[in-house]
XYZ file of C-alpha atoms in Angstrom:
536
model
C -0.031 0.015 -0.049
C 2.731 2.348 0.868
C 4.537 1.532 -2.377
C 1.452 2.523 -4.393
C 1.079 5.600 -2.334
C 4.688 6.563 -2.887
C 4.274 6.097 -6.705
C 1.272 8.322 -6.586
C 3.186 11.012 -4.801
C 5.984 10.747 -7.329
C 3.637 10.993 -10.106
C 1.764 13.940 -8.547
C 5.198 15.621 -7.795
C 6.148 15.254 -11.491
C 2.835 16.638 -12.604
C 3.067 19.528 -10.128
C 6.673 20.406 -11.306
C 5.543 20.354 -14.928
C 2.643 22.505 -14.140
C 4.870 24.867 -12.143
C 6.859 25.268 -15.352
C 3.839 26.575 -17.222
C 2.638 29.133 -14.331
C 4.269 32.021 -16.093
C 2.392 31.141 -19.133
C -0.970 30.839 -17.291
C -0.370 34.311 -15.747
C -0.273 35.918 -19.022
C -3.157 37.475 -20.673
C -3.858 35.398 -23.693
C -5.394 38.287 -25.575
C -2.299 40.409 -25.175
C 0.686 40.421 -27.536
C 4.162 39.471 -26.155
C 7.464 40.057 -27.785
C 5.471 41.554 -30.761
C 7.086 43.198 -33.716
C 7.119 46.979 -33.038
C 5.053 47.683 -36.092
C 2.159 45.781 -34.747
C 1.663 48.606 -32.222
C 1.028 51.304 -34.676
C -2.543 50.794 -35.642
C -3.525 49.807 -32.113
C -2.290 53.238 -30.671
C -3.673 55.397 -33.453
C -6.991 53.813 -33.678
C -7.673 53.478 -29.997
C -6.323 56.927 -29.265
C -8.506 58.598 -31.834
C -11.629 56.613 -30.823
C -11.046 57.762 -27.167
C -10.446 61.427 -28.334
C -13.537 61.446 -30.516
C -15.694 60.133 -27.812
C -14.640 62.822 -25.486
C -14.835 65.500 -28.287
C -18.496 64.609 -28.507
C -19.389 64.248 -24.864
C -17.152 66.824 -23.223
C -14.648 69.154 -24.941
C -17.059 70.537 -27.591
C -19.436 71.491 -24.891
C -16.766 73.170 -22.855
C -15.592 75.385 -25.626
C -19.039 76.298 -26.755
C -19.031 74.357 -30.051
C -22.046 72.252 -28.784
C -24.427 71.784 -25.859
C -26.210 68.700 -24.548
C -30.120 68.790 -24.774
C -30.421 65.353 -22.915
C -33.132 65.620 -20.283
C -31.302 62.767 -18.271
C -28.279 65.018 -18.061
C -30.073 68.259 -17.172
C -28.901 68.321 -13.572
C -25.219 68.004 -14.709
C -24.453 70.155 -17.739
C -20.870 70.496 -19.038
C -21.792 73.735 -20.718
C -22.469 75.133 -17.160
C -18.969 73.712 -16.151
C -20.349 70.871 -14.036
C -18.228 67.799 -14.482
C -18.693 64.324 -13.105
C -16.252 61.557 -12.581
C -16.907 60.071 -16.071
C -15.913 63.320 -17.769
C -12.895 63.746 -15.561
C -11.582 60.224 -16.004
C -12.033 60.242 -19.806
C -8.546 60.988 -20.966
C -6.733 59.057 -18.189
C -7.315 55.828 -20.072
C -4.830 56.962 -22.642
C -2.008 55.878 -20.374
C -2.676 52.422 -21.822
C -1.511 53.828 -25.070
C 1.446 55.478 -23.586
C 2.445 51.958 -22.382
C 2.014 50.592 -25.804
C 4.335 53.241 -27.206
C 6.952 52.502 -24.558
C 6.718 48.759 -25.494
C 6.970 49.645 -29.253
C 9.976 51.808 -28.526
C 11.631 48.995 -26.580
C 11.057 46.390 -29.301
C 12.372 48.687 -31.987
C 15.590 49.261 -30.015
C 15.884 45.434 -29.726
C 15.605 45.125 -33.364
C 17.746 48.013 -34.066
C 14.998 49.685 -36.193
C 15.421 53.475 -36.207
C 12.317 54.173 -38.210
C 9.966 52.429 -35.759
C 11.838 54.070 -32.718
C 10.928 57.428 -34.256
C 7.458 56.409 -34.910
C 7.062 55.251 -31.284
C 8.446 58.534 -30.049
C 5.919 60.497 -32.230
C 3.033 58.440 -30.951
C 4.223 58.662 -27.334
C 4.358 62.355 -27.609
C 1.022 62.631 -29.223
C -0.698 60.638 -26.509
C 1.195 62.468 -23.631
C 0.417 65.895 -25.043
C -3.366 65.192 -24.799
C -2.928 63.737 -21.175
C -0.960 66.703 -19.821
C -3.120 69.302 -21.650
C -6.179 67.828 -19.864
C -4.844 67.427 -16.299
C -1.624 69.454 -16.160
C 1.249 67.950 -13.934
C 0.817 64.092 -14.634
C 2.936 60.983 -14.317
C 5.282 60.974 -17.199
C 8.708 59.857 -16.979
C 7.849 56.658 -14.903
C 4.484 56.132 -16.359
C 3.613 53.078 -18.756
C 6.991 51.346 -18.114
C 5.498 48.085 -16.568
C 5.688 46.211 -19.927
C 9.492 47.156 -20.412
C 10.684 47.136 -16.795
C 8.784 44.182 -15.096
C 11.413 43.720 -12.403
C 11.545 47.283 -11.458
C 7.847 48.367 -11.191
C 7.182 51.587 -9.061
C 4.030 51.394 -7.078
C 4.040 55.236 -6.450
C 4.334 57.042 -9.623
C 5.670 60.593 -9.305
C 3.764 63.410 -10.904
C 6.060 65.577 -13.253
C 5.735 69.136 -13.935
C 4.168 70.217 -17.158
C 7.196 72.404 -18.129
C 9.486 69.289 -17.791
C 7.006 67.185 -19.750
C 6.879 69.561 -22.438
C 10.686 69.943 -22.658
C 10.952 66.251 -22.777
C 8.401 65.903 -25.563
C 10.356 68.304 -27.718
C 13.495 66.421 -26.913
C 11.623 63.179 -28.021
C 10.442 64.699 -31.272
C 13.996 65.999 -32.045
C 15.374 62.497 -31.574
C 12.627 61.122 -33.736
C 13.549 63.678 -36.540
C 17.206 62.431 -36.247
C 16.257 58.726 -36.310
C 13.912 59.190 -39.442
C 17.092 60.395 -41.282
C 19.155 57.372 -40.312
C 20.717 55.505 -43.309
C 18.986 52.340 -41.849
C 15.526 53.767 -41.516
C 13.120 51.886 -43.821
C 9.408 51.926 -44.546
C 7.409 49.151 -42.684
C 4.533 46.959 -43.456
C 1.739 48.910 -44.864
C -0.949 46.645 -43.566
C -0.098 47.477 -39.997
C -0.547 51.356 -40.486
C -3.805 52.506 -42.169
C -2.745 56.252 -41.452
C 0.400 56.363 -43.615
C 0.809 52.800 -44.921
C 4.217 52.505 -43.282
C 5.720 55.458 -45.179
C 8.289 57.012 -42.779
C 8.653 60.261 -44.791
C 5.022 60.979 -43.940
C 5.642 60.106 -40.243
C 8.529 62.444 -40.227
C 6.332 65.296 -41.412
C 3.683 64.441 -38.700
C 6.349 64.367 -36.023
C 7.689 67.860 -37.038
C 4.306 69.342 -37.420
C 3.443 68.085 -33.782
C 6.830 69.579 -32.830
C 5.539 73.023 -34.296
C 2.329 72.580 -32.284
C 4.167 72.073 -29.034
C 6.394 75.055 -29.620
C 3.399 77.331 -30.169
C 1.835 75.861 -27.063
C 4.813 76.697 -24.873
C 5.732 80.069 -26.520
C 3.874 82.582 -24.565
C 4.821 81.092 -21.268
C 8.582 80.588 -22.275
C 8.743 84.262 -23.483
C 7.244 85.571 -20.188
C 9.304 83.158 -17.858
C 12.458 82.567 -19.799
C 12.759 85.256 -22.279
C 11.741 82.757 -24.967
C 14.766 80.319 -24.345
C 14.070 76.505 -24.363
C 17.287 74.499 -23.326
C 17.147 70.897 -24.565
C 20.460 69.981 -22.996
C 23.851 68.898 -24.524
C 22.170 66.876 -27.133
C 20.230 69.559 -28.904
C 21.178 72.662 -27.039
C 19.248 75.902 -26.337
C 17.208 78.013 -28.735
C 14.684 80.840 -28.847
C 11.233 79.352 -29.448
C 10.417 82.348 -31.858
C 13.484 81.636 -33.861
C 12.731 77.801 -34.128
C 9.255 78.652 -35.301
C 10.672 81.025 -37.910
C 13.181 78.332 -38.875
C 10.272 75.777 -39.526
C 8.360 78.454 -41.492
C 11.348 79.057 -43.702
C 11.703 75.323 -44.419
C 8.047 75.264 -45.245
C 8.083 78.082 -47.674
C 11.204 76.851 -49.393
C 10.361 73.092 -49.201
C 13.839 72.348 -47.464
C 15.309 72.536 -44.119
C 15.748 70.333 -41.009
C 12.117 70.087 -40.149
C 9.836 69.056 -43.004
C 6.108 69.518 -42.208
C 2.744 68.929 -43.858
C 2.659 70.775 -47.063
C -0.949 69.773 -48.359
C -4.297 68.512 -47.145
C -3.025 65.055 -48.447
C -0.435 64.992 -45.746
C -2.682 65.136 -42.811
C -2.863 62.248 -40.374
C -6.028 60.166 -40.820
C -7.493 57.210 -38.923
C -9.870 55.466 -41.147
C -13.190 53.759 -40.078
C -15.719 51.516 -41.969
C -18.797 49.525 -41.139
C -17.548 46.318 -42.571
C -15.430 45.103 -39.697
C -15.973 45.621 -35.952
C -12.315 46.346 -35.583
C -12.811 49.557 -37.598
C -16.171 50.895 -36.248
C -16.158 54.419 -35.115
C -16.916 54.916 -31.388
C -20.484 55.802 -32.099
C -21.310 52.753 -34.376
C -23.649 51.285 -31.569
C -24.933 54.627 -30.358
C -28.590 54.990 -31.413
C -29.216 58.061 -33.609
C -31.835 59.422 -31.099
C -29.085 59.371 -28.358
C -26.248 60.686 -30.536
C -28.635 63.709 -31.622
C -28.821 64.723 -27.900
C -25.902 66.993 -28.603
C -26.719 70.257 -30.382
C -24.856 73.144 -31.857
C -24.055 76.003 -29.427
C -25.297 79.534 -30.379
C -21.733 80.805 -29.956
C -20.495 78.604 -32.831
C -23.540 79.367 -34.861
C -23.066 82.971 -34.794
C -19.674 82.511 -36.369
C -20.714 80.017 -38.972
C -23.613 82.290 -40.240
C -22.569 85.832 -41.020
C -23.942 88.800 -42.897
C -22.053 91.509 -44.719
C -22.877 95.196 -44.697
C -25.656 94.812 -47.376
C -27.438 92.145 -45.246
C -26.430 89.390 -47.542
C -26.021 85.925 -45.641
C -22.795 83.758 -45.817
C -22.932 80.244 -44.546
C -19.600 78.592 -43.740
C -19.427 75.392 -45.836
C -18.297 73.360 -42.716
C -21.599 73.997 -41.092
C -23.301 71.057 -42.871
C -20.539 68.691 -41.721
C -20.779 69.922 -38.150
C -24.525 69.921 -37.771
C -27.662 69.763 -39.790
C -30.183 72.433 -38.857
C -30.050 76.103 -38.398
C -30.886 76.881 -34.616
C -28.078 76.990 -32.051
C -28.751 76.884 -28.334
C -27.413 79.443 -25.736
C -25.162 78.258 -23.025
C -25.362 78.622 -19.195
C -28.953 77.653 -19.004
C -30.700 75.165 -16.594
C -32.056 71.927 -17.939
C -35.550 73.335 -17.731
C -34.545 76.367 -19.745
C -32.894 74.328 -22.361
C -36.071 72.126 -22.776
C -38.160 75.475 -22.779
C -36.014 76.801 -25.626
C -36.354 73.568 -27.553
C -40.222 73.618 -27.107
C -40.173 77.063 -28.674
C -37.694 76.116 -31.453
C -38.638 72.778 -32.552
C -36.224 72.685 -35.360
C -33.108 71.707 -33.297
C -29.645 71.637 -34.583
C -28.199 68.291 -33.915
C -24.897 66.561 -34.656
C -24.507 64.305 -37.783
C -25.925 65.594 -41.124
C -27.305 64.922 -44.410
C -23.909 65.967 -46.097
C -21.250 64.868 -43.480
C -21.766 62.134 -41.239
C -20.116 62.480 -37.851
C -21.546 59.262 -36.527
C -20.313 57.002 -39.241
C -17.570 59.065 -40.881
C -15.184 57.132 -43.018
C -12.188 58.871 -41.325
C -11.058 61.408 -38.810
C -7.894 63.500 -38.714
C -5.846 63.679 -35.676
C -3.537 66.244 -37.110
C -4.580 68.569 -40.055
C -2.725 70.507 -42.618
C -4.641 73.624 -41.692
C -3.155 73.491 -38.179
C 0.372 74.731 -39.157
C -0.963 77.325 -41.474
C -2.837 78.909 -38.433
C 0.158 78.621 -36.321
C 2.343 80.422 -38.917
C -0.537 83.092 -39.376
C -0.440 83.625 -35.588
C 3.277 83.703 -35.659
C 3.289 86.385 -38.318
C 0.764 88.432 -36.278
C 2.996 88.371 -33.399
C 5.885 89.311 -35.560
C 7.915 86.148 -34.796
C 8.413 85.456 -38.452
C 9.600 88.113 -40.972
C 6.426 88.420 -43.154
C 4.219 91.390 -43.802
C 0.658 91.769 -42.443
C -0.445 90.951 -46.013
C 1.192 87.696 -45.987
C -0.105 86.981 -42.652
C -3.533 87.476 -43.923
C -2.867 85.123 -46.886
C -1.843 82.486 -44.474
C -4.917 82.849 -42.523
C -7.105 82.630 -45.590
C -5.168 79.592 -46.869
C -5.640 77.996 -43.322
C -9.528 78.598 -43.474
C -9.745 77.326 -46.958
C -7.564 74.135 -46.083
C -9.990 73.470 -43.127
C -12.938 73.938 -45.277
C -11.393 71.200 -47.813
C -10.627 68.918 -44.954
C -14.254 68.935 -43.699
C -16.114 69.402 -46.982
C -13.762 68.364 -49.846
C -16.455 68.319 -52.546
C -17.917 71.859 -51.509
C -21.303 70.114 -51.747
C -23.236 72.486 -49.406
C -26.933 72.927 -50.190
C -27.347 75.030 -53.268
C -29.048 78.078 -51.613
C -25.967 78.764 -49.551
C -22.429 80.155 -49.957
C -19.835 78.205 -51.860
C -16.333 77.814 -50.438
C -15.055 80.541 -52.776
C -17.958 82.705 -51.602
C -17.035 82.203 -48.120
C -13.252 82.810 -48.355
C -13.987 85.935 -50.275
C -16.248 87.239 -47.470
C -13.479 86.252 -44.797
C -11.040 88.347 -47.196
C -13.269 91.462 -47.324
C -14.152 91.330 -43.453
C -10.754 90.779 -42.271
C -9.718 93.499 -39.578
C -5.916 94.105 -39.525
C -6.579 95.816 -36.116
C -8.152 92.545 -34.745
C -5.824 90.087 -36.549
C -4.958 87.763 -33.835
C -8.407 87.518 -32.405
C -9.704 86.701 -36.177
C -7.131 84.133 -36.594
C -7.508 82.425 -33.361
C -11.360 82.511 -33.744
C -11.192 80.805 -37.065
C -8.766 78.239 -35.772
C -11.457 77.372 -32.980
C -13.933 76.735 -35.624
C -11.397 74.586 -37.596
C -10.524 72.598 -34.421
C -14.113 71.367 -34.019
C -14.012 67.697 -32.842
C -10.037 67.859 -32.993
C -8.789 66.528 -29.687
C -8.306 69.233 -27.065
C -6.793 71.766 -29.231
C -9.708 74.344 -29.335
C -9.794 74.156 -25.564
C -6.042 74.351 -25.180
C -5.790 77.386 -27.544
C -8.336 79.100 -25.559
C -6.580 78.515 -22.388
C -3.186 79.628 -23.951
C -4.478 82.750 -25.688
C -7.966 83.669 -24.347
C -9.381 83.606 -27.841
C -11.973 83.378 -28.919
C -13.538 85.588 -26.216
C -16.216 83.201 -24.795
C -18.999 84.496 -22.471
C -18.438 82.508 -19.175
C -20.657 84.288 -16.710
C -24.213 83.134 -17.807
C -26.920 82.735 -15.206
C -26.148 79.067 -14.517
C -22.487 78.926 -15.007
C -20.668 77.272 -12.121
C -16.956 76.955 -11.241
C -16.870 80.683 -10.278
C -17.709 81.635 -13.831
C -14.490 80.254 -14.959
C -14.370 77.973 -18.093
C -12.607 74.834 -16.796
C -8.950 75.247 -16.876
C -8.338 71.588 -16.333
C -9.953 68.351 -15.465
C -9.651 67.033 -12.038
C -7.486 63.820 -11.439
C -9.483 60.427 -11.500
C -10.701 59.613 -8.020
C -8.742 56.358 -8.091
C -5.388 58.282 -8.004
C -6.122 59.129 -4.258
C -5.893 55.527 -3.180
C -3.821 53.844 -5.962
C -1.220 56.503 -6.091
C -2.021 58.247 -2.878
C 1.536 59.590 -1.885
C 2.380 61.120 -5.250
C -1.423 62.214 -5.903
C -1.242 64.323 -2.618
C 2.055 65.804 -3.456
C 0.741 67.063 -6.723
C -2.498 68.364 -5.129
C -0.455 70.096 -2.341
C 2.052 71.262 -4.839
C 1.195 73.054 -8.098
C -2.579 72.825 -7.162
C -2.117 74.589 -3.997
C -4.141 72.189 -1.937
C -7.204 71.720 -4.035
C -7.734 69.351 -6.933
C -9.919 71.973 -8.689
C -10.939 73.131 -12.251
C -9.677 76.620 -11.839
C -5.961 76.257 -11.504
C -4.122 77.355 -14.715
C -1.974 74.993 -16.774
C 1.748 76.023 -16.814
C 1.456 77.005 -20.558
C -1.689 79.104 -19.910
C -0.530 80.931 -16.815
C 0.503 84.165 -18.576
C -0.770 87.684 -18.131
C -1.885 88.010 -21.782
C -4.099 84.885 -21.567
C -5.626 85.620 -18.158
C -6.488 89.236 -19.154
C -8.224 88.164 -22.367
C -10.133 85.326 -20.665
C -11.180 87.664 -17.999
C -13.173 89.667 -20.634
C -15.613 86.663 -20.843
C -16.598 87.150 -17.208
C -17.535 90.824 -17.643
């Protein structure tokens, strides 16, 4: 009997030893990719990031910047247009840290395979994701965040919050390195099927990286000029430079189609994420949203007043983007109670809801996460501020080119209803109505229109410059009549990363995780004085 028992124990021991050798495999998520080719991360990061940003553009940021307003009776007690944000709104962008982790894994794998092109693409994607996160929350975990997949034996449980200033400097450094890696003699295009944005063509990715670099330079510019006389120091590797001179250098390369920093040169260069209804893997984030629910977001009166304009003779001009943003011609005022909104709708039964007969926001074939019109607006702003050596006339031409590019990006066939303005008509109207004495406000207002459903750019530009001047002191406006300067950190941070979270709250936030503390890049006298006009 003992002999049989011993044999059983030996057999069981062998089985357990064999099983133990597979514990690591059992501990893995069978739906995750391990030791993947770096190129396999590209589509995952671009598609998932864009889908998250689109969802939040619809439900949050478009309402903060007075592009849209919710008419849902179920949300009448919590209205974003009144600066009331719940935890769902506050948490929306934090999930992008998953994409930051994927970008870190992609970068690590590309280094293992000595692939300079994919290292560069990983740096561009990491920067794009982190720019959104920091622009939403301010100081956030950056240098230590998302490293678990690449440092499994050295995982930090308390992730330090880094200052936005240092984050921006490192993002510039990352893009400088990416630009260098793209020029490496070993850099090669990668598999097109893994990249539905640029088909694996690294020349296009390089243009995207440098256009993003230009965005970051402009975002930092006013604060760096006020705080450090315009000087940005990237250390020994890339040295120090004046932010205005760097923008001027990129503009010179753009004009002459040469230089160190090639950027977008046409609408065809913009970065698109493509969607379709044939495969669940490519559905828009609104595919399963009912039309009735989707149409609970309506046009804001503030935007409508800019999209429909009249000249001195009383002739009406309609922006051709209108019929791609919305479908009907009534805009709702902001800072009203839910009951007042419902009363307005009862008296104006022709609502103005998202998704139209011409464009289709709900089932669009593609969305851009970086447009050609953006660098044109940046150059127009730089010209207006006299940071680049161009005349006021050339500044105006850049502005008109940016407006036309945006119209083409949204309405490529210029197929608005026949009884309204053509693209050419509207550009002519913008040309004639341009006020050289209000050039900066005019440029930034049109950029605000162009950045509809375009990440957090309209919100970030408003915080950075104060334009357009948005009325923020309506009868139901909360948050001390201040258009939210940031989102609060997710509530989970208080217990999952409590020590570092509290340090951030007690540090740059002054003891309160609020929506009134300015971002580092927006904390300038110019911006604060202009935004104050909206509360007067």
